[in-house]
JSON list of C-alpha atoms in Angstrom, two decimals:
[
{"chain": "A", "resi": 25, "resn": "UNK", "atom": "CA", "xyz": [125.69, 58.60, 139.05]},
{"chain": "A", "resi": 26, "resn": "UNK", "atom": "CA", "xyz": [123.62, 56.19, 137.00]},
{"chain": "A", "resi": 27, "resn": "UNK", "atom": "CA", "xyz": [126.11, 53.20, 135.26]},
{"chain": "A", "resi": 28, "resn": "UNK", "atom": "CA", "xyz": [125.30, 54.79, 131.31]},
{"chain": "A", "resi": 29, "resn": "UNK", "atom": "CA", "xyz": [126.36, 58.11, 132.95]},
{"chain": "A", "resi": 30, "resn": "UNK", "atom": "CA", "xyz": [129.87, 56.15, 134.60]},
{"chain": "A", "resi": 31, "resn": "UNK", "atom": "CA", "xyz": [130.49, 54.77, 131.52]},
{"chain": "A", "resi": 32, "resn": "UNK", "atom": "CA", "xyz": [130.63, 57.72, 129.23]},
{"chain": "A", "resi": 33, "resn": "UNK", "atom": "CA", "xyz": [133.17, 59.23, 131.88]},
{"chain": "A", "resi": 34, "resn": "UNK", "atom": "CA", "xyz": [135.12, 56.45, 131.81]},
{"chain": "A", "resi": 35, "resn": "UNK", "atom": "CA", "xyz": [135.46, 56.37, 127.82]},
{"chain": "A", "resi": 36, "resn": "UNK", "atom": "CA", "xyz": [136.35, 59.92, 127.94]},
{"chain": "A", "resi": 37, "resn": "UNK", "atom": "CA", "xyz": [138.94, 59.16, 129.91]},
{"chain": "A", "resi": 38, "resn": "UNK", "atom": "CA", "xyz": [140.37, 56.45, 128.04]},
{"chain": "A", "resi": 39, "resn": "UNK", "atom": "CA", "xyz": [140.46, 58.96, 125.20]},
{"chain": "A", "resi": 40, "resn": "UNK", "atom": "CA", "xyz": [142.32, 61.88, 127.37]},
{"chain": "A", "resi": 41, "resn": "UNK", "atom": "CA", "xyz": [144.64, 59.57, 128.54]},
{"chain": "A", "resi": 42, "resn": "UNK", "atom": "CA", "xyz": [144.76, 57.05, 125.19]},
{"chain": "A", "resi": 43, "resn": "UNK", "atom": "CA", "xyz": [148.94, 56.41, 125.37]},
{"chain": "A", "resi": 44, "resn": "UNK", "atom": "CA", "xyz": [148.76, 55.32, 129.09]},
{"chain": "A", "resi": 45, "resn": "UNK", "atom": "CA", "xyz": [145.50, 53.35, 128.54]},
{"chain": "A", "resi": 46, "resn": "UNK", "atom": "CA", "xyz": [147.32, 51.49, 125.68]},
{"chain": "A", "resi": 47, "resn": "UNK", "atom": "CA", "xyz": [150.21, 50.96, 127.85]},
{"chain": "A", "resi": 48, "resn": "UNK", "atom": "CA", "xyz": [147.97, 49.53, 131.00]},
{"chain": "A", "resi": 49, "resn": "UNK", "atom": "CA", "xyz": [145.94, 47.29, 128.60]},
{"chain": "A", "resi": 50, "resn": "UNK", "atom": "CA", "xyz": [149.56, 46.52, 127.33]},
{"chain": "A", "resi": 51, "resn": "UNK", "atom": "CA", "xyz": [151.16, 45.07, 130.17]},
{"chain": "A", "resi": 52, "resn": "UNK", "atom": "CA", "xyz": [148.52, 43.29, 131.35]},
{"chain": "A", "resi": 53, "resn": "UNK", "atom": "CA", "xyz": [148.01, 41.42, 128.10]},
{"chain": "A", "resi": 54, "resn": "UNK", "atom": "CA", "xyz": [152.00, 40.75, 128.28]},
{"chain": "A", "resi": 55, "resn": "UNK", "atom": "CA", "xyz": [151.40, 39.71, 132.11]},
{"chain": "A", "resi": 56, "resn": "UNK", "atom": "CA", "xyz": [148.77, 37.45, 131.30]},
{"chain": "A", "resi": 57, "resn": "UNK", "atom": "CA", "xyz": [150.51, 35.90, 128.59]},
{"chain": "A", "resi": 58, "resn": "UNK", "atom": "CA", "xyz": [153.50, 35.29, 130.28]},
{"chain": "A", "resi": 59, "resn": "UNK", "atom": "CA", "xyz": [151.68, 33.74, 132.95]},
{"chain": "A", "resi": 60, "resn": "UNK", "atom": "CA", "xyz": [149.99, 31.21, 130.31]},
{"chain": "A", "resi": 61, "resn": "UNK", "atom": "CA", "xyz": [153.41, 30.48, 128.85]},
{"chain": "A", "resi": 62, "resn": "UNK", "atom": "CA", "xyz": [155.11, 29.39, 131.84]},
{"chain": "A", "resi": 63, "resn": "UNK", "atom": "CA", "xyz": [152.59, 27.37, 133.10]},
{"chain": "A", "resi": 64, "resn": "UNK", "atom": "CA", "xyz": [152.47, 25.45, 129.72]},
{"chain": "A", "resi": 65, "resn": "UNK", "atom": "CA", "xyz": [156.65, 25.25, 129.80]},
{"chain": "A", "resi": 66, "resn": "UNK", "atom": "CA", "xyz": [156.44, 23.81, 133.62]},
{"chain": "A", "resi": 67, "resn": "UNK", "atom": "CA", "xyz": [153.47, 21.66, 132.53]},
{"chain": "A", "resi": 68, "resn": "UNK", "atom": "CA", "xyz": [155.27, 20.32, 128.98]},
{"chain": "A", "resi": 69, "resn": "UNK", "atom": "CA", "xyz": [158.64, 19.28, 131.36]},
{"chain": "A", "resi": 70, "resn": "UNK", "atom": "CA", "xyz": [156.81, 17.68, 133.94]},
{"chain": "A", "resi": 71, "resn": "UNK", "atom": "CA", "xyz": [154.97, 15.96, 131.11]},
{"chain": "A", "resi": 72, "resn": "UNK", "atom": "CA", "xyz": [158.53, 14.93, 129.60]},
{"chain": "A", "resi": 73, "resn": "UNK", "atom": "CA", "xyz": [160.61, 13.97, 133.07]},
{"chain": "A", "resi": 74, "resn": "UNK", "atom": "CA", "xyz": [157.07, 11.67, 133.38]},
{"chain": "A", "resi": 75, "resn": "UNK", "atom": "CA", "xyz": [157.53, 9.83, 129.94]},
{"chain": "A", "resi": 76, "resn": "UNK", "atom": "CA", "xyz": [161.21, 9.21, 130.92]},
{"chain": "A", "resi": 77, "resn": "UNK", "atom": "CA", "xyz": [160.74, 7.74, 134.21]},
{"chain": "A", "resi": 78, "resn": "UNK", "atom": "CA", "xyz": [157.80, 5.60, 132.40]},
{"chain": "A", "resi": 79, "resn": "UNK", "atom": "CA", "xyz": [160.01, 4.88, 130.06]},
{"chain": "A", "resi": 80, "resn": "UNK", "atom": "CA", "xyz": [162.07, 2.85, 132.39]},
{"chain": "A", "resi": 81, "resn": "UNK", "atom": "CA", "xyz": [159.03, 0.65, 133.47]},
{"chain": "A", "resi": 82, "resn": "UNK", "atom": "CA", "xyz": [157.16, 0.86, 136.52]},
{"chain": "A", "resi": 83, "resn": "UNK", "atom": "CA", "xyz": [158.77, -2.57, 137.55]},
{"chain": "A", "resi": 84, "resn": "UNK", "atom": "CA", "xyz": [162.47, -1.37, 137.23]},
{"chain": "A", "resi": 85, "resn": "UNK", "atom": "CA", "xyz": [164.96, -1.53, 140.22]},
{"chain": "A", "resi": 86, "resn": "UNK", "atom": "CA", "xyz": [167.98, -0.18, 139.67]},
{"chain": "A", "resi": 87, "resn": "UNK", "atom": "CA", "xyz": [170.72, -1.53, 142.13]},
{"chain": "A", "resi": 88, "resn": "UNK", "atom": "CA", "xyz": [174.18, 0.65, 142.23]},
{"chain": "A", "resi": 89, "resn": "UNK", "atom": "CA", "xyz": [177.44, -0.64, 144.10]},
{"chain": "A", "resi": 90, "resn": "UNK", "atom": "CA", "xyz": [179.21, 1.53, 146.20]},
{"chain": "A", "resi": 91, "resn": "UNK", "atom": "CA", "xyz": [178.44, 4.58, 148.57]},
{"chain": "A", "resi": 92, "resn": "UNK", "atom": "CA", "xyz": [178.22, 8.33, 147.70]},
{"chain": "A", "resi": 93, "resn": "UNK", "atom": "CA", "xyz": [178.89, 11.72, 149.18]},
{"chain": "A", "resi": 94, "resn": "UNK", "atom": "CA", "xyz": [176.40, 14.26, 148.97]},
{"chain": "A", "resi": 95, "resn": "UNK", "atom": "CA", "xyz": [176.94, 18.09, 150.61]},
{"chain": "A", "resi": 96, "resn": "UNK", "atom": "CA", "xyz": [180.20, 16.34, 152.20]},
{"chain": "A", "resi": 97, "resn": "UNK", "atom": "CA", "xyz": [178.58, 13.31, 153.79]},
{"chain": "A", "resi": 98, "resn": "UNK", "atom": "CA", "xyz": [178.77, 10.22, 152.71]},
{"chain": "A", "resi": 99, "resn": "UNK", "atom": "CA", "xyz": [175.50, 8.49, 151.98]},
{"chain": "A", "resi": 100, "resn": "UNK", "atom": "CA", "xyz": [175.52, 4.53, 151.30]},
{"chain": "A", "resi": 101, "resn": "UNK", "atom": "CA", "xyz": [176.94, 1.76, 153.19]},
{"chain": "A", "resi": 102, "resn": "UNK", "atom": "CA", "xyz": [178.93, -0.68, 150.67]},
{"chain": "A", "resi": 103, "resn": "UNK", "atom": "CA", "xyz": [182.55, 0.24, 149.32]},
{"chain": "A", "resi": 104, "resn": "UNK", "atom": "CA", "xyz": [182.36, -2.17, 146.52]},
{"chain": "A", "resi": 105, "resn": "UNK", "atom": "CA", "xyz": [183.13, -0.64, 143.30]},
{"chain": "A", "resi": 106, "resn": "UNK", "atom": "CA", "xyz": [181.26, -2.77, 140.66]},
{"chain": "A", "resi": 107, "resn": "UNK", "atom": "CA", "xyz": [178.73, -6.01, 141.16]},
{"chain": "A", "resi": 108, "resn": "UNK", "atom": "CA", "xyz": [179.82, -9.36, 140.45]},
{"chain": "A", "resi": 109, "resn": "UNK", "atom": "CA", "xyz": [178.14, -11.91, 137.82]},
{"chain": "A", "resi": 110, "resn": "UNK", "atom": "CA", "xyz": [177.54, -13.85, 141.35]},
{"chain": "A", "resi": 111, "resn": "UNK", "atom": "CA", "xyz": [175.87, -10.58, 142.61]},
{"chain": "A", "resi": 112, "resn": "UNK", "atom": "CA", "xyz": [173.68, -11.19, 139.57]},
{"chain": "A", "resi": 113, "resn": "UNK", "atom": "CA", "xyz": [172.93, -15.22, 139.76]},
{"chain": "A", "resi": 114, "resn": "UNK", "atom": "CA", "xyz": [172.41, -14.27, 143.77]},
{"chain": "A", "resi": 115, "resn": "UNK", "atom": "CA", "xyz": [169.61, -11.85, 143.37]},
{"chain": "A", "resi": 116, "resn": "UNK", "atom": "CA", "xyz": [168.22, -13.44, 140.24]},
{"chain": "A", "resi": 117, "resn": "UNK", "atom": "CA", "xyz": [167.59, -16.69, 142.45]},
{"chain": "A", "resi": 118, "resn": "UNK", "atom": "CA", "xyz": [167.52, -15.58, 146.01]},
{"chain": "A", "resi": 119, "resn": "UNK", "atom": "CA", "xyz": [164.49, -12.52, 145.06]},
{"chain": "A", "resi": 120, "resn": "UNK", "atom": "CA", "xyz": [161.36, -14.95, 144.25]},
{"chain": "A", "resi": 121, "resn": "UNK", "atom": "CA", "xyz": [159.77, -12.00, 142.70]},
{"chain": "A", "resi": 122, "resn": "UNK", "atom": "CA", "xyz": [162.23, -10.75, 140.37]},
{"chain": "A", "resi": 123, "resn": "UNK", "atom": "CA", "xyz": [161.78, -11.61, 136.54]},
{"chain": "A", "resi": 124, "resn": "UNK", "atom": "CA", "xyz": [165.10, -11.00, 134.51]},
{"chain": "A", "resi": 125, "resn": "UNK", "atom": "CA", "xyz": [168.39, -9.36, 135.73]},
{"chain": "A", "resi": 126, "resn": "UNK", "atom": "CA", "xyz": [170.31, -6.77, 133.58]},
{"chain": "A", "resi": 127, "resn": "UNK", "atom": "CA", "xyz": [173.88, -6.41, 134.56]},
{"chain": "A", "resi": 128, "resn": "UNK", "atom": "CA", "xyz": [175.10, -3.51, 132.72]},
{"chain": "A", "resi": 129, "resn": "UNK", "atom": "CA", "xyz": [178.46, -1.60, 132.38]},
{"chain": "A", "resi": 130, "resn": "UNK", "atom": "CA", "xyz": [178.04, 1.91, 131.11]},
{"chain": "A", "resi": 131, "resn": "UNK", "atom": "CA", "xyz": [180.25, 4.72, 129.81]},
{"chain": "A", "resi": 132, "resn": "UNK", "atom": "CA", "xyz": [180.85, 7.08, 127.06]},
{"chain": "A", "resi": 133, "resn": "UNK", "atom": "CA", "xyz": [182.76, 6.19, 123.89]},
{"chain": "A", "resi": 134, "resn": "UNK", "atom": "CA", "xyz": [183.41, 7.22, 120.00]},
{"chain": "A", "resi": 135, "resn": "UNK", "atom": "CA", "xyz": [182.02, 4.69, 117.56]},
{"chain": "A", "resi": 136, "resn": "UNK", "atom": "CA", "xyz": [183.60, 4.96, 114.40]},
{"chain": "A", "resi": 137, "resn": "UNK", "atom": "CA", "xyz": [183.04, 3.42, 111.21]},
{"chain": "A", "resi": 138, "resn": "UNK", "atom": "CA", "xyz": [185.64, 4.22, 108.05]},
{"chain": "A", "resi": 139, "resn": "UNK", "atom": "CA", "xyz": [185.76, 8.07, 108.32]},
{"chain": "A", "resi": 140, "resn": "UNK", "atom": "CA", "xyz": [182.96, 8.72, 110.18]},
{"chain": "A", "resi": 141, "resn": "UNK", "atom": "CA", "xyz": [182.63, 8.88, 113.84]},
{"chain": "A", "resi": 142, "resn": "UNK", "atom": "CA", "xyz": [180.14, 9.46, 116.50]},
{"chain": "A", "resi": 143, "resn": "UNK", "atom": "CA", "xyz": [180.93, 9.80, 120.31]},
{"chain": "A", "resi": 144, "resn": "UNK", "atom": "CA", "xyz": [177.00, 8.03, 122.34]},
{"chain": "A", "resi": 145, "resn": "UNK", "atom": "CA", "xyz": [176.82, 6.47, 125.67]},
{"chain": "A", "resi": 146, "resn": "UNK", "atom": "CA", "xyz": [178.11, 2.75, 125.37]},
{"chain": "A", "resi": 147, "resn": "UNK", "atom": "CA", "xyz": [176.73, 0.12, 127.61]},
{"chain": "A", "resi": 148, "resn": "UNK", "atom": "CA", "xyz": [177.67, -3.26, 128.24]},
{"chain": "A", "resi": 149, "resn": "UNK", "atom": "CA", "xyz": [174.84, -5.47, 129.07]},
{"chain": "A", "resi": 150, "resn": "UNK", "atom": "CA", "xyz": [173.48, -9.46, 129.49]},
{"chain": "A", "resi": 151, "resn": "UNK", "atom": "CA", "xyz": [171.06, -11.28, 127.76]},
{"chain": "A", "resi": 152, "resn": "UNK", "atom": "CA", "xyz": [168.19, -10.00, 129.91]},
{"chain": "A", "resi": 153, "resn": "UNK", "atom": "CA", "xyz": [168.88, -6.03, 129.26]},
{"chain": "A", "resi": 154, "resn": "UNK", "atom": "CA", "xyz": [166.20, -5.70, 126.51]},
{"chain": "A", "resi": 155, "resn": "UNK", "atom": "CA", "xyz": [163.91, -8.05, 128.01]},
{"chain": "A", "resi": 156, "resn": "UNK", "atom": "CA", "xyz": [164.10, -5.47, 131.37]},
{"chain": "A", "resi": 157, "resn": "UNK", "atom": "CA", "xyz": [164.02, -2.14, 129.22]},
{"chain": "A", "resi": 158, "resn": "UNK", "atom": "CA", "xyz": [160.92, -3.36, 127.50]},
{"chain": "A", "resi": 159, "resn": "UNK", "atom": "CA", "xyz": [163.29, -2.39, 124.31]},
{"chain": "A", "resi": 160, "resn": "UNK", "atom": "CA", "xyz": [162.16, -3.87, 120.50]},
{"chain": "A", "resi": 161, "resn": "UNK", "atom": "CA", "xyz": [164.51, -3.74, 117.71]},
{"chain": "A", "resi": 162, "resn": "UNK", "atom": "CA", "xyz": [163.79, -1.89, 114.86]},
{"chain": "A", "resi": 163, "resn": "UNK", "atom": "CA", "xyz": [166.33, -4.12, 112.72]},
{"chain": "A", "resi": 164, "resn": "UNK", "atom": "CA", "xyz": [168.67, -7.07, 113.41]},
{"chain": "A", "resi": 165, "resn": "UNK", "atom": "CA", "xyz": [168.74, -9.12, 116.10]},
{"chain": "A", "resi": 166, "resn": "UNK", "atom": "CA", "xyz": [169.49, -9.63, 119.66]},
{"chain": "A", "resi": 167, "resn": "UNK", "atom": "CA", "xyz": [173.30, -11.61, 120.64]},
{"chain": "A", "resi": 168, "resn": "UNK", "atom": "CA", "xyz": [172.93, -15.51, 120.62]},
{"chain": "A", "resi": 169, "resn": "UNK", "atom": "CA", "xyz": [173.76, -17.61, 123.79]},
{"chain": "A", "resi": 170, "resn": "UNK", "atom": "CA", "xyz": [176.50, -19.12, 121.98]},
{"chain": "A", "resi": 171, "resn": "UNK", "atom": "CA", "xyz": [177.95, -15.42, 121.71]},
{"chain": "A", "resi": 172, "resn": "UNK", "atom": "CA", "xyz": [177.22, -14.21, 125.17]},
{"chain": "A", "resi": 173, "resn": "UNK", "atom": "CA", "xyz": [179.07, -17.48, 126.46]},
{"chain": "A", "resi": 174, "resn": "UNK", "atom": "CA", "xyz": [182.10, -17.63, 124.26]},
{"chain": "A", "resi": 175, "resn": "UNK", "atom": "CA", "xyz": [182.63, -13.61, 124.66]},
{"chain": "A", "resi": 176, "resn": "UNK", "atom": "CA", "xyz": [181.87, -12.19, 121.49]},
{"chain": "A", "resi": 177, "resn": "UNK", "atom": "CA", "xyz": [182.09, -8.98, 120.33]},
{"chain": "A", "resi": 178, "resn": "UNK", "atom": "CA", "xyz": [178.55, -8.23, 119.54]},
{"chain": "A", "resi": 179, "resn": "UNK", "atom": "CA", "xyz": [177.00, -4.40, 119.06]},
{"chain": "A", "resi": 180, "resn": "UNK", "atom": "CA", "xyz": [173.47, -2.80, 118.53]},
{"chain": "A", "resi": 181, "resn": "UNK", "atom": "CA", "xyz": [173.53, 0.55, 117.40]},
{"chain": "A", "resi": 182, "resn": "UNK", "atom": "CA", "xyz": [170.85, 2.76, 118.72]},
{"chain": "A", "resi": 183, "resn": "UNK", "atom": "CA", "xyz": [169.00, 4.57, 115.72]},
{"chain": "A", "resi": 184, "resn": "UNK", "atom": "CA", "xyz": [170.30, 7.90, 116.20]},
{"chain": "A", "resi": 185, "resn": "UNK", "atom": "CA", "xyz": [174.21, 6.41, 116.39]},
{"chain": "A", "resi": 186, "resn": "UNK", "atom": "CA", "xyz": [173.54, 4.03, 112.91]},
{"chain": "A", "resi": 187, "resn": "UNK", "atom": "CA", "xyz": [172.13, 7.44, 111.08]},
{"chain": "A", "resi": 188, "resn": "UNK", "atom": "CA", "xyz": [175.16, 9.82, 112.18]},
{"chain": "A", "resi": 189, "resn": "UNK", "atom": "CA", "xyz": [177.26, 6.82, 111.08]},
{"chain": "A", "resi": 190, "resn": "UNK", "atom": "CA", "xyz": [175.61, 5.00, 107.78]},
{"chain": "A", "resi": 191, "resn": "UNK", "atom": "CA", "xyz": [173.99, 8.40, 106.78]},
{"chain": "A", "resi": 192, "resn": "UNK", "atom": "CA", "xyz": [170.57, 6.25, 106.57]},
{"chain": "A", "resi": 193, "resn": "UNK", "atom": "CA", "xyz": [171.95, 3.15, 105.09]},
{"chain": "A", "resi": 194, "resn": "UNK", "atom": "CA", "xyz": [172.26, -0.27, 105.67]},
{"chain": "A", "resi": 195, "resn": "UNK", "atom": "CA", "xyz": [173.94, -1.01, 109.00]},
{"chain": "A", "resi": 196, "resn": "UNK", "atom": "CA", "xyz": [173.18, -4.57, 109.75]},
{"chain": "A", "resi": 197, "resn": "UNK", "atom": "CA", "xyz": [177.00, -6.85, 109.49]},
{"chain": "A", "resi": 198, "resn": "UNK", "atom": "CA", "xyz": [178.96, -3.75, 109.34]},
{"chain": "A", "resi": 199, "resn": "UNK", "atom": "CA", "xyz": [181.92, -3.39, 111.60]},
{"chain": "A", "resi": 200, "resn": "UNK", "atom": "CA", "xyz": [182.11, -0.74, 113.78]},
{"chain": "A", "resi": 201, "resn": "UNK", "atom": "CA", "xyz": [185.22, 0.02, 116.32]},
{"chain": "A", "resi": 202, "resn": "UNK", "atom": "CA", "xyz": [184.80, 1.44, 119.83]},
{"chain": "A", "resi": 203, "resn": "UNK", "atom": "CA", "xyz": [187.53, 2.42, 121.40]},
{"chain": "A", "resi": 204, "resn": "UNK", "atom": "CA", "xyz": [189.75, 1.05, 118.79]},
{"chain": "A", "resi": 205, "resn": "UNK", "atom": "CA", "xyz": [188.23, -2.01, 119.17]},
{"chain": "A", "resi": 206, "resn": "UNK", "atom": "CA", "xyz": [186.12, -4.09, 116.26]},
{"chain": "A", "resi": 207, "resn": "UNK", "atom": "CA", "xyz": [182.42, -5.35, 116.66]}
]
């Protein structure tokens, strides 16, 4: 059988058989497709978990107190349940090759300001913390010395948490109250 010969048997039988030729050529244009669209999905997340570990730095350490149980084992040798400002000044001058040291104290917390409210991650952090994040500030300042030594009660609002609460406005020497409590 010559190949102009093959191919007129093979149209008519795409025409004698035209609903289950549609359907073949169907499902393997939805195969294909879904093929391309998962590999673009896992491609896009591995792209985004990426940017969030660069987004820490490639010169981060992050040091945790305590010990762990995974799967019913515990994993982790100290018992300690928070590090000390010594723990800090220790590996800030005892590691030669460590720049800045961020102590930070995290949890979760509503921020309110007059009737408005907004429940973010809070942290609690030094003088180095933005200095380690690599973080700017888009407005305002960072606390003084004088207020990191005498204890004040300082706060910068992440952009998303000033929006939900100043509905775009000015933010800067407001008071806000986490936990009850006034910065």
């Amino acid at each position: 059988m010559n190949p102009l010969n093959s191919c007129k048997v093979a149209i008519g039988a795409l025409k004698v058989n035209a609903l289950r030729s549609f359907l073949a050529m169907l499902g393997v244009i939805i195969g294909v497709a879904s093929v391309i669209v998962m590999v673009s999905v896992a491609s896009g997340a591995g792209e985004a978990i990426e940017a969030r570990i660069k987004a820490l730095g490639t010169n981060v350490l992050v040091v945790m107190p305590g010990s762990f149980t995974s799967g019913g084992r515990r994993a982790g040798e100290g018992t300690a349940v928070s590090l000390s400002e010594g723990d800090l000044a220790a590996i800030r001058t005892k590691v030669q090759s460590v720049a800045a040291v961020a102590g930070t104290v995290s949890g979760s917390a509503p921020v309110v300001v007059g009737n408005a409210n907004w429940t973010t991650s809070v942290n609690g952090v030094n003088e180095d913390f933005l200095e380690v994040r690599d973080w700017a500030l888009a407005d305002g300042r960072t606390f003084t010395d004088a207020e990191l030594r005498s204890g004040a009660k300082v706060v910068i609002l992440g952009a998303t948490t000033a929006r939900e609460l100043f509905a775009g406005g000015p933010s800067i020497g407001e008071q806000v109250r986490i936990k009850n409590v006034p910065f």
